[in-house]
Short mmCIF file of C-alpha atoms and ligand atoms in Angstrom, two decimals:
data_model
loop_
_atom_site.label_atom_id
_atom_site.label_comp_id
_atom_site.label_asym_id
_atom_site.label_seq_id
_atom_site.Cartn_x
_atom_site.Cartn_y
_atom_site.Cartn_z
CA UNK A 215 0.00 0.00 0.00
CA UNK A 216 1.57 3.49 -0.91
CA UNK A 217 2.66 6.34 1.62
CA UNK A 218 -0.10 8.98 0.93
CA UNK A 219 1.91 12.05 0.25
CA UNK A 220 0.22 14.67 2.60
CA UNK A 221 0.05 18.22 0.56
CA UNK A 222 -2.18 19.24 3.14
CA UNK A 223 -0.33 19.14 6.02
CA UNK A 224 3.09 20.20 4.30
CA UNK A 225 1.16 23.36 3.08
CA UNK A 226 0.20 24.25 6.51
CA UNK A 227 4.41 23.80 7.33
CA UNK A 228 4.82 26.87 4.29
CA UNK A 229 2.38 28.58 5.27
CA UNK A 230 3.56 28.90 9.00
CA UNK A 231 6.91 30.01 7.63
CA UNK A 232 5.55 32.45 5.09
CA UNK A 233 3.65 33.99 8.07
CA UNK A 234 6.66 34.00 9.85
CA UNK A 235 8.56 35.96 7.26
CA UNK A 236 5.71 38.46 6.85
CA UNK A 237 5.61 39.27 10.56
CA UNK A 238 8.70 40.32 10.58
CA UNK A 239 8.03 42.81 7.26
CA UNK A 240 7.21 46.58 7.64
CA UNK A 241 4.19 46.37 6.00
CA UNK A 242 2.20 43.21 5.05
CA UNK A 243 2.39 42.43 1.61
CA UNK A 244 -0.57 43.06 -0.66
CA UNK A 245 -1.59 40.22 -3.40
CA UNK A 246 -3.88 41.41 -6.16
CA UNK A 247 -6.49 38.58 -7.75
CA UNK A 248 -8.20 39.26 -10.11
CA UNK A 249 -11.50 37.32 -11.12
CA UNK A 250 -13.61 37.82 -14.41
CA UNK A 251 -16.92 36.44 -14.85
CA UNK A 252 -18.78 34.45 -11.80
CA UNK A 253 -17.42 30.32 -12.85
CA UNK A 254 -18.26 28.87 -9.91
CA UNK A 255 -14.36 26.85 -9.93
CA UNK A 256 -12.82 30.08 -10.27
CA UNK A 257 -14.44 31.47 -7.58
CA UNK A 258 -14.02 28.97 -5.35
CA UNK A 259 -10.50 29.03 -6.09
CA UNK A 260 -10.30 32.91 -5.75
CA UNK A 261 -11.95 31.71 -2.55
CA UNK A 262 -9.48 29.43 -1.61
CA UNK A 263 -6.40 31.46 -2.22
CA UNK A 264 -8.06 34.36 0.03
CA UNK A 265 -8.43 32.15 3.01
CA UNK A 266 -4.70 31.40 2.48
CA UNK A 267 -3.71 35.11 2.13
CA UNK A 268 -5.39 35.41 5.81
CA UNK A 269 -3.60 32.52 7.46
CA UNK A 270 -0.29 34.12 6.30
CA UNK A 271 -1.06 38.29 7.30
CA UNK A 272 -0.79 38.63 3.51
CA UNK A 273 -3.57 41.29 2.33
CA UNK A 274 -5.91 39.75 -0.61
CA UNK A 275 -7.35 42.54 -2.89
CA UNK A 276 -10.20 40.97 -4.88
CA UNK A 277 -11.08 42.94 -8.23
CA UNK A 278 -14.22 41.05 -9.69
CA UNK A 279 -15.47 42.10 -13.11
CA UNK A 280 -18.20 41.28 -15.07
CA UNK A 281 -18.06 38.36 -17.50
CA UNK A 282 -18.45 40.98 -20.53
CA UNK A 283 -16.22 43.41 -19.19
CA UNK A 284 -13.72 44.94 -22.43
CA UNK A 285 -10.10 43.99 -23.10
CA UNK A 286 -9.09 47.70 -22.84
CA UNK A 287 -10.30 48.14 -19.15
CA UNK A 288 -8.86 44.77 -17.61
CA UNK A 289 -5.75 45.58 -19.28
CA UNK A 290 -5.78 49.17 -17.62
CA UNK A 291 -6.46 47.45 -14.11
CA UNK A 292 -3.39 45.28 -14.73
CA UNK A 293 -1.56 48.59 -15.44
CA UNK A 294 -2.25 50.68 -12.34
CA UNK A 295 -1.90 47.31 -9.90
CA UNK A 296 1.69 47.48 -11.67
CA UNK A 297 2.07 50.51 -10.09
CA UNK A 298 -0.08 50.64 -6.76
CA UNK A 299 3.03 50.17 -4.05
CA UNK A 300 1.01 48.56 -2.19
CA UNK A 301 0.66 45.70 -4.39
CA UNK A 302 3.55 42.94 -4.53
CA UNK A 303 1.73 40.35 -6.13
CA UNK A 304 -0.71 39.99 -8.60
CA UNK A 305 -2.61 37.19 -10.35
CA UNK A 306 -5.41 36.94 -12.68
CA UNK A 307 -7.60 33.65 -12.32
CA UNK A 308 -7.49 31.41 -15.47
CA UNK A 309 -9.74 30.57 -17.64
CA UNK A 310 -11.09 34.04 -18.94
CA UNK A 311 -14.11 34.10 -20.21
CA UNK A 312 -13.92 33.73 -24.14
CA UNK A 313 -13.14 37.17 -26.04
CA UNK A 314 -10.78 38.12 -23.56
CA UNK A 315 -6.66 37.38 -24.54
CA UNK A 316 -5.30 35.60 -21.86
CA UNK A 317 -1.87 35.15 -23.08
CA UNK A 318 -1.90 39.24 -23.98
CA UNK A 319 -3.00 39.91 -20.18
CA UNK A 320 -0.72 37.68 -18.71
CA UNK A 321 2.05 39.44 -20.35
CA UNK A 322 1.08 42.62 -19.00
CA UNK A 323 1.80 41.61 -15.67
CA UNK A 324 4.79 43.24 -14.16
CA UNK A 325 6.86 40.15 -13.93
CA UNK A 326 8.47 41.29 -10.70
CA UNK A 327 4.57 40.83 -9.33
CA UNK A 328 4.11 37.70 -11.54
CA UNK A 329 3.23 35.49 -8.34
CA UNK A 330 1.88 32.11 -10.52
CA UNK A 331 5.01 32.74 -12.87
CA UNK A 332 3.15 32.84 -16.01
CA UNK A 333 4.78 35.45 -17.81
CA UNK A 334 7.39 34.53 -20.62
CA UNK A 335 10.46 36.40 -18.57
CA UNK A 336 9.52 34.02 -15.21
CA UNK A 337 8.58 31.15 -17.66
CA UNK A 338 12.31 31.78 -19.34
CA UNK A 339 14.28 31.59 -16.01
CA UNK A 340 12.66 28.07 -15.48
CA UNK A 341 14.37 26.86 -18.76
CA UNK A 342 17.89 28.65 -17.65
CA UNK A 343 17.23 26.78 -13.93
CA UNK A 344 17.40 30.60 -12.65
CA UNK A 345 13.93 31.07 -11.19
CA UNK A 346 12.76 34.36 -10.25
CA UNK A 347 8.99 33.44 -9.50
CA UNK A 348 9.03 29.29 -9.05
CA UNK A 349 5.72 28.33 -10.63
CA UNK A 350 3.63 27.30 -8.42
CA UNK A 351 2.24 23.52 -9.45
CA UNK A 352 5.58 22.47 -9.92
CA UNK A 353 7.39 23.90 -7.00
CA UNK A 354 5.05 22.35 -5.08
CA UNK A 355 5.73 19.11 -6.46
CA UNK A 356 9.19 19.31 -6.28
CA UNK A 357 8.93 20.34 -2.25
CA UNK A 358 6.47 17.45 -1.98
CA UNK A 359 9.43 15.03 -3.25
CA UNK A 360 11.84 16.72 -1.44
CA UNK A 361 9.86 16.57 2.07
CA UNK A 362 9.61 13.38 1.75
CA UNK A 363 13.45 12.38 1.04
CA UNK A 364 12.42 11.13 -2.83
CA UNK A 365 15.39 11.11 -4.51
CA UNK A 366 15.05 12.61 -8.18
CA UNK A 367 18.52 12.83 -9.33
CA UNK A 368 19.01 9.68 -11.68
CA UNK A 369 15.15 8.57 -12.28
CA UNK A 370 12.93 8.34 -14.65
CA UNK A 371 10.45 10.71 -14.22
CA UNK A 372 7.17 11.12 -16.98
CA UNK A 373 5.45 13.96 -17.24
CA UNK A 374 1.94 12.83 -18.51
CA UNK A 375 0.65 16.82 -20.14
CA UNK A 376 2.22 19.32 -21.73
CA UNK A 377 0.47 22.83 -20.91
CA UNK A 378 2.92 26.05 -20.28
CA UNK A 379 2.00 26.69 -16.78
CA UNK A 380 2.29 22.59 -15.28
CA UNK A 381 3.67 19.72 -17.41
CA UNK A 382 6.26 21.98 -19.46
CA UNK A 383 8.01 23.61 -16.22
CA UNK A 384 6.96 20.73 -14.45
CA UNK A 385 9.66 18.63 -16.67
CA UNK A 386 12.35 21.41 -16.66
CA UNK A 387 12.58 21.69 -12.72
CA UNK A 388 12.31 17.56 -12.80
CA UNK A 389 15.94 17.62 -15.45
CA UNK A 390 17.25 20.42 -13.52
CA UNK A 391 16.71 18.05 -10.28
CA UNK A 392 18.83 15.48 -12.89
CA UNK A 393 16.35 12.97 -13.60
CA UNK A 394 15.56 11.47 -16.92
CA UNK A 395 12.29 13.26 -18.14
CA UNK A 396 10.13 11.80 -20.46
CA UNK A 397 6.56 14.30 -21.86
CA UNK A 398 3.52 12.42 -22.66
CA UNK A 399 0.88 14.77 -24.29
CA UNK A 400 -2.15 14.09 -26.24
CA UNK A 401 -0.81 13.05 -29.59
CA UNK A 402 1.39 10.50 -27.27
CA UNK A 403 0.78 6.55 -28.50
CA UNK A 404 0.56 4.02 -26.55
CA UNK A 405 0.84 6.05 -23.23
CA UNK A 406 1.00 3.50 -20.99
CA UNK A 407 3.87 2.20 -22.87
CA UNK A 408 6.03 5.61 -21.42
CA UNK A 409 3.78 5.36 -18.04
CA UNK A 410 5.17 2.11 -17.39
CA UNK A 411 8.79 3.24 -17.49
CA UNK A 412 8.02 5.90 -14.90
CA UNK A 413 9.62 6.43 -11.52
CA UNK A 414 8.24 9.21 -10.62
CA UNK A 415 4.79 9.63 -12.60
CA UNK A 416 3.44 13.23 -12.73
CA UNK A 417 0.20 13.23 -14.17
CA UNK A 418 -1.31 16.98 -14.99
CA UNK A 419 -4.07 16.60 -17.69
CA UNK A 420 -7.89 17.18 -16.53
CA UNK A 421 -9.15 13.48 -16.86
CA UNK A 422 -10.66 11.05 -14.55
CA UNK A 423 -9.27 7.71 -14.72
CA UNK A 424 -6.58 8.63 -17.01
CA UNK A 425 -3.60 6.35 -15.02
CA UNK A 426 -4.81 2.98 -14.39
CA UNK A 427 -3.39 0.45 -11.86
CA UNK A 428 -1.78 -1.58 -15.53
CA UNK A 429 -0.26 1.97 -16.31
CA UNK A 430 1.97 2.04 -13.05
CA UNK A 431 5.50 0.23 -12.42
CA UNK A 432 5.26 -1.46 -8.99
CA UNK A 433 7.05 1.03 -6.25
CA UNK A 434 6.49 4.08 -8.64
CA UNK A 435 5.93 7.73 -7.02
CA UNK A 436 2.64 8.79 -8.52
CA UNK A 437 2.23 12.47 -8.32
CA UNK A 438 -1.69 13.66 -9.17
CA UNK A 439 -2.11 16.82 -10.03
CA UNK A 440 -5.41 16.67 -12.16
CA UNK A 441 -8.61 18.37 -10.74
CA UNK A 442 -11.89 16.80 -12.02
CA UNK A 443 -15.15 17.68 -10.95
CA UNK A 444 -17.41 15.01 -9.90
CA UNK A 445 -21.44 14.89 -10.56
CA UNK A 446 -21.44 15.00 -6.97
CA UNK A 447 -20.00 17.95 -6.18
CA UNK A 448 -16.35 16.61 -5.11
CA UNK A 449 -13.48 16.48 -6.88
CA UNK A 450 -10.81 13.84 -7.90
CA UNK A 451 -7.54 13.57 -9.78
CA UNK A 452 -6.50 12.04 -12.76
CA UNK A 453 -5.32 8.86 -11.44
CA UNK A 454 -7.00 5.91 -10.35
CA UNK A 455 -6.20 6.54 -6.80
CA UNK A 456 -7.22 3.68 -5.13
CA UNK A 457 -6.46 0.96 -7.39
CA UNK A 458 -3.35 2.65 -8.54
CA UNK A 459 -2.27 2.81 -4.48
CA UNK A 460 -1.77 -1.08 -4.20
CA UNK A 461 0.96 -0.51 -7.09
CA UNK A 462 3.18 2.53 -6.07
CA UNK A 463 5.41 3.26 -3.19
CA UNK A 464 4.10 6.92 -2.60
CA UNK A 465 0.70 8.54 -4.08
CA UNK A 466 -0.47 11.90 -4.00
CA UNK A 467 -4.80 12.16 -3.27
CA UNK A 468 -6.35 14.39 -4.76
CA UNK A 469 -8.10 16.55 -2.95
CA UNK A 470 -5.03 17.07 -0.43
CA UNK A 471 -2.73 16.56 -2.85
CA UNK A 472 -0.96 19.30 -4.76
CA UNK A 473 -3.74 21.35 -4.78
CA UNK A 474 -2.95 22.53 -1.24
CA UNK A 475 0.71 22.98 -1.79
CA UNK A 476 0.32 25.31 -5.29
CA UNK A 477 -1.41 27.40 -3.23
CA UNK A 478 1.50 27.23 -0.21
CA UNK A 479 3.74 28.26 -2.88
CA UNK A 480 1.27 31.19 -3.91
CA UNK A 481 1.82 32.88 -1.03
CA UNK A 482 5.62 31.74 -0.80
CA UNK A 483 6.33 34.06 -4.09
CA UNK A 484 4.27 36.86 -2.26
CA UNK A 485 6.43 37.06 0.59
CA UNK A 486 9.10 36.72 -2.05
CA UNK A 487 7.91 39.99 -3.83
CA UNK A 488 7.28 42.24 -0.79
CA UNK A 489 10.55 41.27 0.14
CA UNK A 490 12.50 42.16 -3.72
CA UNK A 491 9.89 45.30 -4.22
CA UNK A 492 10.29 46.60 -0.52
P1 NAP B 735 -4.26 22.03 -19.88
O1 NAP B 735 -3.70 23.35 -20.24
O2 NAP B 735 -5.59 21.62 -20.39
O3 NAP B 735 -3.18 20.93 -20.32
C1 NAP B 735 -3.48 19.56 -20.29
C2 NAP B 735 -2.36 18.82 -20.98
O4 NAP B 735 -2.71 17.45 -21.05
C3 NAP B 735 -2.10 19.26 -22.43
O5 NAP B 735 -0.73 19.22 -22.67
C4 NAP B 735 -2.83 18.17 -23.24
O6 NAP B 735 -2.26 17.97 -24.52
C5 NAP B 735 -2.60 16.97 -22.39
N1 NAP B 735 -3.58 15.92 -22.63
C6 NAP B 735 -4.90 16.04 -22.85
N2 NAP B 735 -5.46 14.80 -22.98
C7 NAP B 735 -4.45 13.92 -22.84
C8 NAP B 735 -4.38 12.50 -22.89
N3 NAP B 735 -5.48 11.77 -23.07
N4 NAP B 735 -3.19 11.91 -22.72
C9 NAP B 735 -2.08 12.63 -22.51
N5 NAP B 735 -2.08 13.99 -22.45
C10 NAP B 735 -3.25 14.61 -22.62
O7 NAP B 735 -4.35 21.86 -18.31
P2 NAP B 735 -3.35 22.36 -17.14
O8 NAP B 735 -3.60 23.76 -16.84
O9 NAP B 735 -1.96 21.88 -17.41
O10 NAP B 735 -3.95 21.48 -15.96
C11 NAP B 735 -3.96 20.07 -16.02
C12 NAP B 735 -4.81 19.53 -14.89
O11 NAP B 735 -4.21 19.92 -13.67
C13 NAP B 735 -6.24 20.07 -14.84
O12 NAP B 735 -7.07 19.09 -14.32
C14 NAP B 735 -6.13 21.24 -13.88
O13 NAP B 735 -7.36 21.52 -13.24
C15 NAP B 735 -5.14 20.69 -12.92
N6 NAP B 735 -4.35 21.69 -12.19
C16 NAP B 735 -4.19 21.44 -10.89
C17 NAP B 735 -3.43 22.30 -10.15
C18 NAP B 735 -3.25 22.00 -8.69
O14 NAP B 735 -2.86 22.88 -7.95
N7 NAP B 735 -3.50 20.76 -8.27
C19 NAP B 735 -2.86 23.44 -10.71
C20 NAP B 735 -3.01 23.64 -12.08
C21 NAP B 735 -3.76 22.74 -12.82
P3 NAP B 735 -2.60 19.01 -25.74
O15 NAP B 735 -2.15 20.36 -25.29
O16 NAP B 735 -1.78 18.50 -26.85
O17 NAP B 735 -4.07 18.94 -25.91
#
């Protein structure tokens, strides 16, 4: 039976430091999020990362606009949050609603506030190893590993998606941690051929069942970062978590999981930012 890798509980460890750090600070520092539109994930996300904000003295500063609100006046918000002082961090919950450029507003994030990392500078550093911003995901998975003594230098890790903010920087920190990395992505074949040959298996794609029991070497790490909605009103990851737990050495649930320690991370880079802005 696998060691459940407790996100939840190591979140709760960052977050006591980051609140730490913070006390200490002349001023608390501020995190902007920014929600369009009223999807109920988002919000309870938005939610979610406000709570957090509290438990660490960091001060949340929600800007909610309407679903049909015009390019032109988000990307004037992002402008003067560039410049409010009071500001260190800011983030703007993903998806948009459609008609709205996300990639064009993520860019016009100062990336000295760019919290989640998105923007191409932050996204760049993760290639060169030099990370300004970590993102979030897959610092958190990394921290997970390295709570928990998982070696990473020499294995074979697979990184099943491909997307720019989880399973590409995901695989960059993995190689810069010296592990083998292999990306799986939706024009993979056979994917449980690569799955198979996995070590550590980090699985970031949005689909229920996607890693099966057959998919996982015996004494693998299984990392689950998937979030699926369920009819009844709980979520779950993209692995097969309790089947696939009777195969692997270490599993991460889902909720509990990584979700807990993105969001650990979150507030991690705030502190960060108050502390290079102040
Ligand atoms: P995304 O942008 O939709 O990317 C999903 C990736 O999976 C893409 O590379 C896609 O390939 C690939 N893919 C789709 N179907 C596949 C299949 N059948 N086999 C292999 N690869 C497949 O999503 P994301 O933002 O990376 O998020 C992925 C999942 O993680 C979602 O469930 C999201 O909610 C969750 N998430 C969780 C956290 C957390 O804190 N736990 C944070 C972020 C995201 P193509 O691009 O080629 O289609």
């Amino acid at each position: 039976m696998a060691i459940l890798l407790d996100g939840k509980a190591l979140a709760k460890k960052i977050r006591i430091k980051v609140k730490s750090k913070v006390s200490k600070m002349p001023s608390p520092p501020g995190l902007a999020v920014v929600i369009v539109g009223d999807d109920p994930a988002s919000r309870f996300y938005v939610d979610n990362k406000k709570k957090d904000c509290v438990k660490c003295g960091i001060v949340s500063h929600e800007f909610a606009l309407p679903e049909n609100v015009c390019e032109d006046k988000l990307m004037t918000l992002i402008h003067e949050l560039n410049h409010r002082h009071d500001i260190h961090g800011i983030l703007v919950q993903t998806p948009l609603p459609h008609g709205l450029n996300t990639q064009k507003i993520i860019q016009a994030i100062s990336s000295n506030k760019d919290v989640d990392a998105f923007h191409m500078l932050n996204a760049g550093r993760v290639l060169y190893g030099e990370y300004g911003f970590v993102p979030c995901t897959p610092e958190g998975v990394i921290t997970m590993l390295d709570h928990y003594n998982i070696d990473i230098k020499g294995k074979h890790a697979v990184v099943v998606g491909a997307s720019n903010i989880v399973g590409k920087p995901m695989a960059m920190m993995l190689l810069h941690h010296h592990a083998t990395v292999t990306v799986c992505h939706i024009h993979t074949v056979d994917l449980a051929s690569f799955t198979r040959m996995a070590d550590i298996l980090v699985c970031a794609v949005g689909k229920i069942n996607l890693i099966t029991a057959d998919m996982v070497k015996p004494g693998a790490v299984v990392i689950d970062v998937g979030i699926n909605p369920k009819s009844d009103g709980t979520i779950c990851g993209d692995v097969d978590f309790e089947a696939v737990s009777q195969v692997a050495s270490y599993i991460s649930p889902v909720p509990g999981g990584v979700g807990p320690m993105t969001r650990a991370i979150l507030m991690q880079n705030t502190a960060n930012a108050a502390d290079m802005l102040n």
